[in-house]
Amino acid sequence: MPRIPAFQNLLFPTAEEARNAPVAKVILTACSDCGFVFNAAFNADLMEYNGNYQNSQENSQNFQNHLGNVADIIMSSLAPNEKVVEIGCGKAFFFEELRNRGVDIIGFDPTYEGNSPLIKKVYFNEETGRNISASTIIMRHTLEHIEAPYDFLLSLKGIVGGSTRIFIEIPRFEWIVEHRAFWDIFHEHPNYFSEDFFNGIFSGKARIHRVFSDQYMLVEAMLGDLADTLPPRTCVKYEDIFSNEIQHFDTLLSKNGRNFIWGAGAKGVAFANILDPDATRIQAIIDINPRKQEHFVSLTAHPCLSPEKVDWTTLTEKDYLFIMNDRYADEILASLPKMACKVFVLGKDKQGIQT
């Protein structure tokens, strides 16, 4: 993937700004011993997270249900009055879910936009985490953004101690491979993790919960079980497993119809950049997040629109709607009128389904 956005989740108010977004590339590389996969072309200098970064999915009831499920798992392990730290708490939706359940929690995230005194708008490190006392650490969709994840976990162990429990929610690379999900590979994620990797670094003592229809895993472990060192790695370029899937979608987009993507998150932006870099085949990307609407996605400058901006009843059997995540398909289709277009649910369908 030689030309993709440095940030998938950064949208712009004008098409010109979007086209001038920072450019990055991905060269997937794998450790043949532990299964760790990383982007050998990751450029940390391009990555500056701030309040303009928008990756929240909480406008979806389906995703809210997922957050509740993850909270249930974590709550089942918490003792009364435990002190909890969430590293990478984002816009604080999950943070507030736990607070509403009575959890004593503080958070760290430079992209946080609110005013809670319990959340520090900084990265968590040895300096900002000094004097922090916590018996449980939570990291949801954060570790995959950190260039040296094992070193970060090791430093975390040094800051808060080995008696601290950690919960890590993260995409499962096994799911990406199984579904040939090239739309789940992007520069924002320098790392891709398997269950075997976490079992390895936590001495076989990690407890792994598969969540969100197995797309994600919630790793539960004690920092004291984290190995103090890792053996030398033998790294090789990861085999190309995505070319057939990319060709399949390229053929669909080449037909003489209108194409829409539902989902202006990382998946949708990656899909658009790989398959329609000149923005000539995809009319728009639809999203229910009002902070993304009336903006333009990185590099391709496809417009992001609310569902109300499209007259769905005018679509014909030549047109396609690509839903970027099968977890949201039922919720999305229930919100739309009867349509004549074909709907393709990524991660689920091999052929379009007629609605």
C-alpha positions as YAML, in Angstrom:
chain: A
units: angstrom
residues:
- id: 1
  name: MET
  ca: [0.00, 0.00, 0.00]
- id: 2
  name: PRO
  ca: [2.29, 2.75, -1.29]
- id: 3
  name: ARG
  ca: [0.02, 5.80, -0.82]
- id: 4
  name: ILE
  ca: [-2.49, 6.05, 2.00]
- id: 5
  name: PRO
  ca: [-3.37, 8.75, 4.54]
- id: 6
  name: ALA
  ca: [-1.24, 9.07, 7.64]
- id: 7
  name: PHE
  ca: [-4.55, 9.47, 9.52]
- id: 8
  name: GLN
  ca: [-7.74, 7.70, 8.47]
- id: 9
  name: ASN
  ca: [-9.79, 9.33, 11.21]
- id: 10
  name: LEU
  ca: [-8.91, 12.93, 10.41]
- id: 11
  name: LEU
  ca: [-11.46, 14.62, 8.14]
- id: 12
  name: PHE
  ca: [-11.17, 18.12, 6.68]
- id: 13
  name: PRO
  ca: [-13.59, 21.05, 6.16]
- id: 14
  name: THR
  ca: [-12.51, 21.55, 2.53]
- id: 15
  name: ALA
  ca: [-11.63, 19.20, -0.32]
- id: 16
  name: GLU
  ca: [-8.37, 21.06, -0.93]
- id: 17
  name: GLU
  ca: [-7.19, 20.51, 2.64]
- id: 18
  name: ALA
  ca: [-8.14, 16.84, 2.40]
- id: 19
  name: ARG
  ca: [-6.14, 16.34, -0.80]
- id: 20
  name: ASN
  ca: [-3.10, 17.87, 0.91]
- id: 21
  name: ALA
  ca: [-3.28, 15.59, 3.94]
- id: 22
  name: PRO
  ca: [-0.07, 13.83, 5.01]
- id: 23
  name: VAL
  ca: [0.75, 10.77, 2.90]
- id: 24
  name: ALA
  ca: [2.07, 7.50, 4.32]
- id: 25
  name: LYS
  ca: [2.55, 3.90, 3.25]
- id: 26
  name: VAL
  ca: [2.28, 0.42, 4.71]
- id: 27
  name: ILE
  ca: [4.74, -2.47, 4.38]
- id: 28
  name: LEU
  ca: [3.41, -5.31, 6.52]
- id: 29
  name: THR
  ca: [6.20, -7.28, 8.17]
- id: 30
  name: ALA
  ca: [5.86, -10.33, 10.41]
- id: 31
  name: CYS
  ca: [7.92, -11.97, 13.12]
- id: 32
  name: SER
  ca: [8.18, -15.60, 12.09]
- id: 33
  name: ASP
  ca: [8.65, -16.67, 15.72]
- id: 34
  name: CYS
  ca: [5.93, -14.87, 17.74]
- id: 35
  name: GLY
  ca: [3.44, -13.87, 15.04]
- id: 36
  name: PHE
  ca: [3.71, -10.14, 15.72]
- id: 37
  name: VAL
  ca: [2.89, -8.11, 12.59]
- id: 38
  name: PHE
  ca: [3.92, -4.48, 12.11]
- id: 39
  name: ASN
  ca: [4.24, -1.77, 9.49]
- id: 40
  name: ALA
  ca: [7.92, -1.46, 8.60]
- id: 41
  name: ALA
  ca: [7.16, 1.86, 6.86]
- id: 42
  name: PHE
  ca: [5.41, 3.49, 9.83]
- id: 43
  name: ASN
  ca: [6.36, 7.16, 10.18]
- id: 44
  name: ALA
  ca: [5.87, 8.35, 13.75]
- id: 45
  name: ASP
  ca: [6.74, 11.93, 12.75]
- id: 46
  name: LEU
  ca: [3.40, 12.16, 10.92]
- id: 47
  name: MET
  ca: [1.34, 11.19, 13.94]
- id: 48
  name: GLU
  ca: [0.13, 14.07, 16.10]
- id: 49
  name: TYR
  ca: [-3.18, 13.30, 17.79]
- id: 50
  name: ASN
  ca: [-5.40, 16.22, 18.80]
- id: 51
  name: GLY
  ca: [-9.04, 17.16, 19.26]
- id: 52
  name: ASN
  ca: [-9.71, 17.06, 15.50]
- id: 53
  name: TYR
  ca: [-9.16, 13.30, 15.53]
- id: 54
  name: GLN
  ca: [-12.59, 11.63, 15.27]
- id: 55
  name: ASN
  ca: [-12.82, 7.86, 15.68]
- id: 56
  name: SER
  ca: [-15.84, 7.60, 17.98]
- id: 57
  name: GLN
  ca: [-18.57, 5.12, 17.03]
- id: 58
  name: GLU
  ca: [-20.90, 5.80, 19.92]
- id: 59
  name: ASN
  ca: [-23.64, 7.26, 17.71]
- id: 60
  name: SER
  ca: [-24.49, 3.63, 16.94]
- id: 61
  name: GLN
  ca: [-26.72, 1.76, 19.39]
- id: 62
  name: ASN
  ca: [-24.98, -1.42, 18.30]
- id: 63
  name: PHE
  ca: [-21.62, -0.04, 19.40]
- id: 64
  name: GLN
  ca: [-23.08, 1.23, 22.66]
- id: 65
  name: ASN
  ca: [-24.21, -2.33, 23.33]
- id: 66
  name: HIS
  ca: [-20.65, -3.49, 22.67]
- id: 67
  name: LEU
  ca: [-19.28, -0.98, 25.17]
- id: 68
  name: GLY
  ca: [-21.75, -2.27, 27.73]
- id: 69
  name: ASN
  ca: [-20.59, -5.83, 27.12]
- id: 70
  name: VAL
  ca: [-16.92, -4.89, 27.57]
- id: 71
  name: ALA
  ca: [-17.81, -2.94, 30.72]
- id: 72
  name: ASP
  ca: [-19.59, -6.02, 32.09]
- id: 73
  name: ILE
  ca: [-16.47, -8.15, 31.59]
- id: 74
  name: ILE
  ca: [-14.22, -5.60, 33.28]
- id: 75
  name: MET
  ca: [-16.64, -4.97, 36.14]
- id: 76
  name: SER
  ca: [-16.76, -8.69, 36.90]
- id: 77
  name: SER
  ca: [-13.04, -8.53, 37.78]
- id: 78
  name: LEU
  ca: [-13.02, -5.26, 39.73]
- id: 79
  name: ALA
  ca: [-13.12, -5.21, 43.50]
- id: 80
  name: PRO
  ca: [-15.01, -2.42, 45.30]
- id: 81
  name: ASN
  ca: [-13.12, 0.89, 45.48]
- id: 82
  name: GLU
  ca: [-10.42, -0.16, 43.02]
- id: 83
  name: LYS
  ca: [-8.54, 2.71, 41.42]
- id: 84
  name: VAL
  ca: [-8.64, 2.48, 37.63]
- id: 85
  name: VAL
  ca: [-6.76, 4.36, 34.90]
- id: 86
  name: GLU
  ca: [-7.91, 4.41, 31.28]
- id: 87
  name: ILE
  ca: [-5.05, 5.18, 28.90]
- id: 88
  name: GLY
  ca: [-6.31, 6.49, 25.57]
- id: 89
  name: CYS
  ca: [-9.84, 7.24, 26.77]
- id: 90
  name: GLY
  ca: [-10.70, 9.17, 23.57]
- id: 91
  name: LYS
  ca: [-13.88, 11.22, 23.86]
- id: 92
  name: ALA
  ca: [-14.57, 9.47, 27.20]
- id: 93
  name: PHE
  ca: [-17.70, 7.51, 26.27]
- id: 94
  name: PHE
  ca: [-16.40, 4.29, 27.83]
- id: 95
  name: PHE
  ca: [-14.82, 6.27, 30.65]
- id: 96
  name: GLU
  ca: [-18.23, 7.72, 31.54]
- id: 97
  name: GLU
  ca: [-19.85, 4.28, 31.23]
- id: 98
  name: LEU
  ca: [-17.57, 3.04, 34.01]
- id: 99
  name: ARG
  ca: [-18.00, 6.19, 36.07]
- id: 100
  name: ASN
  ca: [-21.77, 5.76, 35.90]
- id: 101
  name: ARG
  ca: [-21.25, 2.28, 37.33]
- id: 102
  name: GLY
  ca: [-19.43, 3.74, 40.30]
- id: 103
  name: VAL
  ca: [-15.83, 3.08, 39.22]
- id: 104
  name: ASP
  ca: [-13.09, 5.30, 40.68]
- id: 105
  name: ILE
  ca: [-11.34, 6.18, 37.42]
- id: 106
  name: ILE
  ca: [-9.06, 8.77, 35.82]
- id: 107
  name: GLY
  ca: [-8.15, 9.05, 32.14]
- id: 108
  name: PHE
  ca: [-5.40, 10.17, 29.77]
- id: 109
  name: ASP
  ca: [-5.89, 11.23, 26.14]
- id: 110
  name: PRO
  ca: [-4.67, 14.26, 24.13]
- id: 111
  name: THR
  ca: [-7.75, 14.02, 21.85]
- id: 112
  name: TYR
  ca: [-10.25, 14.44, 24.70]
- id: 113
  name: GLU
  ca: [-12.57, 17.40, 24.02]
- id: 114
  name: GLY
  ca: [-14.46, 17.71, 27.30]
- id: 115
  name: ASN
  ca: [-13.77, 19.47, 30.59]
- id: 116
  name: SER
  ca: [-13.66, 16.68, 33.15]
- id: 117
  name: PRO
  ca: [-10.92, 17.27, 35.73]
- id: 118
  name: LEU
  ca: [-10.56, 13.48, 35.91]
- id: 119
  name: ILE
  ca: [-9.08, 13.34, 32.40]
- id: 120
  name: LYS
  ca: [-5.65, 14.69, 31.52]
- id: 121
  name: LYS
  ca: [-5.28, 15.81, 27.89]
- id: 122
  name: VAL
  ca: [-1.81, 14.31, 27.58]
- id: 123
  name: TYR
  ca: [-0.15, 11.03, 26.67]
- id: 124
  name: PHE
  ca: [0.49, 8.64, 29.54]
- id: 125
  name: ASN
  ca: [4.20, 8.15, 30.19]
- id: 126
  name: GLU
  ca: [6.71, 8.07, 33.03]
- id: 127
  name: GLU
  ca: [6.41, 11.82, 33.58]
- id: 128
  name: THR
  ca: [2.63, 12.25, 33.34]
- id: 129
  name: GLY
  ca: [2.00, 8.97, 35.15]
- id: 130
  name: ARG
  ca: [4.24, 9.82, 38.07]
- id: 131
  name: ASN
  ca: [2.52, 9.37, 41.43]
- id: 132
  name: ILE
  ca: [-0.42, 7.58, 39.78]
- id: 133
  name: SER
  ca: [-1.79, 4.75, 41.88]
- id: 134
  name: ALA
  ca: [-3.90, 2.17, 40.07]
- id: 135
  name: SER
  ca: [-4.81, -1.46, 40.54]
- id: 136
  name: THR
  ca: [-6.30, -1.75, 37.04]
- id: 137
  name: ILE
  ca: [-5.25, -0.22, 33.72]
- id: 138
  name: ILE
  ca: [-7.59, -0.12, 30.71]
- id: 139
  name: MET
  ca: [-6.42, 0.44, 27.13]
- id: 140
  name: ARG
  ca: [-9.12, 0.26, 24.47]
- id: 141
  name: HIS
  ca: [-7.96, 0.56, 20.87]
- id: 142
  name: THR
  ca: [-4.81, 2.33, 21.94]
- id: 143
  name: LEU
  ca: [-1.94, -0.18, 21.92]
- id: 144
  name: GLU
  ca: [-2.20, -0.70, 18.15]
- id: 145
  name: HIS
  ca: [-1.37, 3.01, 17.74]
- id: 146
  name: ILE
  ca: [1.88, 2.77, 19.74]
- id: 147
  name: GLU
  ca: [5.00, 2.11, 17.69]
- id: 148
  name: ALA
  ca: [6.81, -0.05, 20.27]
- id: 149
  name: PRO
  ca: [3.94, -1.79, 22.12]
- id: 150
  name: TYR
  ca: [5.98, -4.28, 24.14]
- id: 151
  name: ASP
  ca: [8.34, -1.55, 25.34]
- id: 152
  name: PHE
  ca: [5.32, 0.55, 26.30]
- id: 153
  name: LEU
  ca: [3.83, -2.29, 28.35]
- id: 154
  name: LEU
  ca: [7.20, -2.86, 29.99]
- id: 155
  name: SER
  ca: [7.42, 0.83, 30.95]
- id: 156
  name: LEU
  ca: [3.86, 0.65, 32.23]
- id: 157
  name: LYS
  ca: [4.85, -2.25, 34.45]
- id: 158
  name: GLY
  ca: [7.67, -0.11, 35.82]
- id: 159
  name: ILE
  ca: [5.38, 2.86, 36.50]
- id: 160
  name: VAL
  ca: [2.41, 1.16, 38.19]
- id: 161
  name: GLY
  ca: [3.94, -2.14, 39.32]
- id: 162
  name: GLY
  ca: [3.52, -5.81, 38.51]
- id: 163
  name: SER
  ca: [0.53, -6.26, 40.81]
- id: 164
  name: THR
  ca: [-1.59, -4.14, 38.45]
- id: 165
  name: ARG
  ca: [-4.13, -5.82, 36.19]
- id: 166
  name: ILE
  ca: [-4.45, -4.64, 32.60]
- id: 167
  name: PHE
  ca: [-7.28, -4.89, 30.08]
- id: 168
  name: ILE
  ca: [-6.36, -4.35, 26.43]
- id: 169
  name: GLU
  ca: [-9.09, -4.21, 23.77]
- id: 170
  name: ILE
  ca: [-7.63, -4.50, 20.31]
- id: 171
  name: PRO
  ca: [-8.41, -5.76, 16.79]
- id: 172
  name: ARG
  ca: [-7.74, -9.47, 16.20]
- id: 173
  name: PHE
  ca: [-5.35, -9.99, 13.30]
- id: 174
  name: GLU
  ca: [-6.79, -13.48, 12.90]
- id: 175
  name: TRP
  ca: [-10.13, -11.91, 11.90]
- id: 176
  name: ILE
  ca: [-8.42, -9.62, 9.38]
- id: 177
  name: VAL
  ca: [-6.65, -12.58, 7.78]
- id: 178
  name: GLU
  ca: [-9.72, -14.80, 7.74]
- id: 179
  name: HIS
  ca: [-11.81, -12.13, 5.98]
- id: 180
  name: ARG
  ca: [-8.96, -10.78, 3.82]
- id: 181
  name: ALA
  ca: [-9.96, -7.42, 5.25]
- id: 182
  name: PHE
  ca: [-7.54, -5.08, 3.48]
- id: 183
  name: TRP
  ca: [-9.76, -2.21, 4.65]
- id: 184
  name: ASP
  ca: [-8.53, -2.92, 8.20]
- id: 185
  name: ILE
  ca: [-4.90, -2.17, 7.34]
- id: 186
  name: PHE
  ca: [-3.89, 1.47, 7.79]
- id: 187
  name: HIS
  ca: [-1.01, 3.68, 8.81]
- id: 188
  name: GLU
  ca: [-2.60, 4.71, 12.10]
- id: 189
  name: HIS
  ca: [-1.99, 1.14, 13.27]
- id: 190
  name: PRO
  ca: [1.73, 0.35, 13.22]
- id: 191
  name: ASN
  ca: [0.94, -2.99, 14.91]
- id: 192
  name: TYR
  ca: [-1.36, -5.99, 14.40]
- id: 193
  name: PHE
  ca: [-1.81, -8.54, 17.17]
- id: 194
  name: SER
  ca: [-2.75, -12.20, 17.40]
- id: 195
  name: GLU
  ca: [-3.95, -14.09, 20.45]
- id: 196
  name: ASP
  ca: [-0.71, -16.10, 20.38]
- id: 197
  name: PHE
  ca: [1.34, -12.92, 20.70]
- id: 198
  name: PHE
  ca: [-0.36, -11.91, 23.95]
- id: 199
  name: ASN
  ca: [-0.18, -15.43, 25.34]
- id: 200
  name: GLY
  ca: [3.52, -15.34, 24.59]
- id: 201
  name: ILE
  ca: [4.42, -12.03, 26.21]
- id: 202
  name: PHE
  ca: [2.24, -12.73, 29.28]
- id: 203
  name: SER
  ca: [3.83, -16.13, 29.91]
- id: 204
  name: GLY
  ca: [0.74, -18.04, 28.83]
- id: 205
  name: LYS
  ca: [-1.35, -16.48, 31.60]
- id: 206
  name: ALA
  ca: [-3.40, -13.96, 29.64]
- id: 207
  name: ARG
  ca: [-7.15, -14.43, 29.55]
- id: 208
  name: ILE
  ca: [-8.56, -13.52, 26.16]
- id: 209
  name: HIS
  ca: [-12.20, -12.60, 25.56]
- id: 210
  name: ARG
  ca: [-13.33, -12.40, 21.93]
- id: 211
  name: VAL
  ca: [-15.77, -9.53, 21.52]
- id: 212
  name: PHE
  ca: [-17.61, -7.59, 18.79]
- id: 213
  name: SER
  ca: [-18.34, -10.69, 16.70]
- id: 214
  name: ASP
  ca: [-14.71, -11.81, 17.11]
- id: 215
  name: GLN
  ca: [-13.35, -8.69, 15.34]
- id: 216
  name: TYR
  ca: [-11.76, -7.56, 18.62]
- id: 217
  name: MET
  ca: [-10.23, -9.25, 21.62]
- id: 218
  name: LEU
  ca: [-10.18, -8.07, 25.21]
- id: 219
  name: VAL
  ca: [-6.95, -9.24, 26.80]
- id: 220
  name: GLU
  ca: [-6.93, -9.53, 30.59]
- id: 221
  name: ALA
  ca: [-3.56, -10.03, 32.27]
- id: 222
  name: MET
  ca: [-1.37, -9.10, 35.21]
- id: 223
  name: LEU
  ca: [1.54, -6.82, 34.38]
- id: 224
  name: GLY
  ca: [3.67, -8.97, 36.66]
- id: 225
  name: ASP
  ca: [3.31, -11.81, 34.14]
- id: 226
  name: LEU
  ca: [4.76, -9.68, 31.34]
- id: 227
  name: ALA
  ca: [8.09, -11.14, 30.20]
- id: 228
  name: ASP
  ca: [11.04, -8.93, 31.10]
- id: 229
  name: THR
  ca: [12.70, -9.61, 27.75]
- id: 230
  name: LEU
  ca: [11.74, -11.00, 24.37]
- id: 231
  name: PRO
  ca: [13.90, -13.36, 22.30]
- id: 232
  name: PRO
  ca: [15.50, -11.97, 19.13]
- id: 233
  name: ARG
  ca: [13.02, -11.77, 16.25]
- id: 234
  name: THR
  ca: [13.33, -12.95, 12.67]
- id: 235
  name: CYS
  ca: [11.25, -10.56, 10.57]
- id: 236
  name: VAL
  ca: [10.07, -11.13, 7.02]
- id: 237
  name: LYS
  ca: [7.78, -9.21, 4.68]
- id: 238
  name: TYR
  ca: [4.22, -10.40, 5.21]
- id: 239
  name: GLU
  ca: [2.80, -12.34, 2.28]
- id: 240
  name: ASP
  ca: [0.26, -10.57, 0.07]
- id: 241
  name: ILE
  ca: [-3.08, -12.08, 1.01]
- id: 242
  name: PHE
  ca: [-5.28, -9.18, -0.06]
- id: 243
  name: SER
  ca: [-4.80, -8.83, -3.84]
- id: 244
  name: ASN
  ca: [-7.68, -11.12, -4.86]
- id: 245
  name: GLU
  ca: [-10.09, -9.32, -2.54]
- id: 246
  name: ILE
  ca: [-8.98, -5.91, -3.81]
- id: 247
  name: GLN
  ca: [-9.48, -7.08, -7.40]
- id: 248
  name: HIS
  ca: [-12.98, -8.33, -6.55]
- id: 249
  name: PHE
  ca: [-14.06, -4.92, -5.25]
- id: 250
  name: ASP
  ca: [-12.29, -3.13, -8.08]
- id: 251
  name: THR
  ca: [-14.48, -5.08, -10.51]
- id: 252
  name: LEU
  ca: [-17.65, -4.16, -8.62]
- id: 253
  name: LEU
  ca: [-16.74, -0.47, -8.60]
- id: 254
  name: SER
  ca: [-16.01, -0.54, -12.33]
- id: 255
  name: LYS
  ca: [-19.62, -1.26, -13.23]
- id: 256
  name: ASN
  ca: [-21.73, 1.58, -14.60]
- id: 257
  name: GLY
  ca: [-23.56, 2.53, -11.45]
- id: 258
  name: ARG
  ca: [-23.36, 4.86, -8.49]
- id: 259
  name: ASN
  ca: [-21.39, 3.69, -5.46]
- id: 260
  name: PHE
  ca: [-21.76, 4.77, -1.84]
- id: 261
  name: ILE
  ca: [-19.82, 3.73, 1.25]
- id: 262
  name: TRP
  ca: [-21.47, 3.65, 4.67]
- id: 263
  name: GLY
  ca: [-18.90, 4.40, 7.34]
- id: 264
  name: ALA
  ca: [-16.37, 7.26, 7.29]
- id: 265
  name: GLY
  ca: [-14.19, 5.64, 9.91]
- id: 266
  name: ALA
  ca: [-10.82, 4.06, 9.26]
- id: 267
  name: LYS
  ca: [-12.29, 1.15, 7.27]
- id: 268
  name: GLY
  ca: [-14.24, 3.35, 4.87]
- id: 269
  name: VAL
  ca: [-11.39, 5.78, 4.34]
- id: 270
  name: ALA
  ca: [-8.93, 2.95, 3.70]
- id: 271
  name: PHE
  ca: [-11.36, 1.30, 1.25]
- id: 272
  name: ALA
  ca: [-11.84, 4.57, -0.66]
- id: 273
  name: ASN
  ca: [-8.13, 5.37, -0.83]
- id: 274
  name: ILE
  ca: [-7.16, 1.92, -2.09]
- id: 275
  name: LEU
  ca: [-9.96, 1.52, -4.64]
- id: 276
  name: ASP
  ca: [-10.84, 5.07, -5.67]
- id: 277
  name: PRO
  ca: [-7.85, 7.35, -5.09]
- id: 278
  name: ASP
  ca: [-9.08, 9.87, -7.69]
- id: 279
  name: ALA
  ca: [-12.63, 9.97, -6.28]
- id: 280
  name: THR
  ca: [-14.20, 9.10, -9.63]
- id: 281
  name: ARG
  ca: [-16.11, 5.92, -8.74]
- id: 282
  name: ILE
  ca: [-17.51, 6.48, -5.24]
- id: 283
  name: GLN
  ca: [-20.06, 9.30, -4.98]
- id: 284
  name: ALA
  ca: [-19.91, 9.82, -1.22]
- id: 285
  name: ILE
  ca: [-19.20, 8.26, 2.15]
- id: 286
  name: ILE
  ca: [-22.15, 8.20, 4.54]
- id: 287
  name: ASP
  ca: [-21.82, 8.50, 8.31]
- id: 288
  name: ILE
  ca: [-24.20, 9.21, 11.19]
- id: 289
  name: ASN
  ca: [-21.51, 11.01, 13.21]
- id: 290
  name: PRO
  ca: [-22.39, 14.74, 12.88]
- id: 291
  name: ARG
  ca: [-18.75, 15.71, 13.49]
- id: 292
  name: LYS
  ca: [-17.77, 13.96, 10.26]
- id: 293
  name: GLN
  ca: [-20.61, 15.16, 8.06]
- id: 294
  name: GLU
  ca: [-19.97, 17.96, 5.54]
- id: 295
  name: HIS
  ca: [-16.26, 17.16, 5.73]
- id: 296
  name: PHE
  ca: [-13.88, 15.43, 3.32]
- id: 297
  name: VAL
  ca: [-11.78, 12.32, 3.85]
- id: 298
  name: SER
  ca: [-7.99, 12.35, 3.72]
- id: 299
  name: LEU
  ca: [-6.28, 12.39, 0.30]
- id: 300
  name: THR
  ca: [-9.22, 11.32, -1.88]
- id: 301
  name: ALA
  ca: [-11.47, 14.17, -0.68]
- id: 302
  name: HIS
  ca: [-14.63, 12.08, -0.94]
- id: 303
  name: PRO
  ca: [-17.44, 14.03, 0.76]
- id: 304
  name: CYS
  ca: [-18.86, 12.67, 4.01]
- id: 305
  name: LEU
  ca: [-22.63, 13.09, 4.13]
- id: 306
  name: SER
  ca: [-25.46, 12.37, 6.52]
- id: 307
  name: PRO
  ca: [-27.89, 9.63, 5.39]
- id: 308
  name: GLU
  ca: [-30.56, 12.30, 4.87]
- id: 309
  name: LYS
  ca: [-28.49, 13.90, 2.09]
- id: 310
  name: VAL
  ca: [-29.03, 10.90, -0.21]
- id: 311
  name: ASP
  ca: [-32.34, 10.13, -1.92]
- id: 312
  name: TRP
  ca: [-32.11, 6.39, -1.46]
- id: 313
  name: THR
  ca: [-35.30, 5.74, -3.40]
- id: 314
  name: THR
  ca: [-33.65, 6.90, -6.63]
- id: 315
  name: LEU
  ca: [-30.96, 4.21, -6.52]
- id: 316
  name: THR
  ca: [-31.31, 1.45, -9.10]
- id: 317
  name: GLU
  ca: [-30.18, -2.15, -9.44]
- id: 318
  name: LYS
  ca: [-26.97, -0.84, -11.06]
- id: 319
  name: ASP
  ca: [-25.97, 0.99, -7.87]
- id: 320
  name: TYR
  ca: [-24.09, -0.30, -4.82]
- id: 321
  name: LEU
  ca: [-24.05, 0.54, -1.15]
- id: 322
  name: PHE
  ca: [-20.97, -0.84, 0.62]
- id: 323
  name: ILE
  ca: [-21.46, -1.22, 4.38]
- id: 324
  name: MET
  ca: [-18.01, -1.23, 5.95]
- id: 325
  name: ASN
  ca: [-18.82, -3.35, 9.01]
- id: 326
  name: ASP
  ca: [-21.26, -6.24, 9.16]
- id: 327
  name: ARG
  ca: [-21.93, -5.51, 12.84]
- id: 328
  name: TYR
  ca: [-23.87, -2.41, 11.79]
- id: 329
  name: ALA
  ca: [-25.66, -3.80, 8.73]
- id: 330
  name: ASP
  ca: [-29.01, -4.58, 10.36]
- id: 331
  name: GLU
  ca: [-29.04, -1.25, 12.17]
- id: 332
  name: ILE
  ca: [-28.22, 0.65, 8.97]
- id: 333
  name: LEU
  ca: [-30.68, -1.14, 6.70]
- id: 334
  name: ALA
  ca: [-33.47, -0.74, 9.23]
- id: 335
  name: SER
  ca: [-32.98, 3.04, 9.04]
- id: 336
  name: LEU
  ca: [-33.29, 3.21, 5.25]
- id: 337
  name: PRO
  ca: [-36.30, 3.07, 2.93]
- id: 338
  name: LYS
  ca: [-36.85, 0.25, 0.47]
- id: 339
  name: MET
  ca: [-34.10, 0.45, -2.16]
- id: 340
  name: ALA
  ca: [-33.45, -1.16, -5.51]
- id: 341
  name: CYS
  ca: [-29.66, -1.01, -5.19]
- id: 342
  name: LYS
  ca: [-27.39, -3.86, -4.22]
- id: 343
  name: VAL
  ca: [-25.95, -3.82, -0.71]
- id: 344
  name: PHE
  ca: [-22.54, -5.32, -0.03]
- id: 345
  name: VAL
  ca: [-21.69, -5.98, 3.61]
- id: 346
  name: LEU
  ca: [-17.93, -6.16, 4.04]
- id: 347
  name: GLY
  ca: [-16.65, -8.96, 6.23]
- id: 348
  name: LYS
  ca: [-19.77, -10.98, 5.48]
- id: 349
  name: ASP
  ca: [-20.78, -11.12, 1.82]
- id: 350
  name: LYS
  ca: [-18.98, -12.49, -1.19]
- id: 351
  name: GLN
  ca: [-21.70, -11.22, -3.49]
- id: 352
  name: GLY
  ca: [-24.01, -8.25, -3.18]
- id: 353
  name: ILE
  ca: [-27.36, -8.88, -1.54]
- id: 354
  name: GLN
  ca: [-30.54, -7.39, -2.92]
- id: 355
  name: THR
  ca: [-32.44, -5.31, -0.36]
...
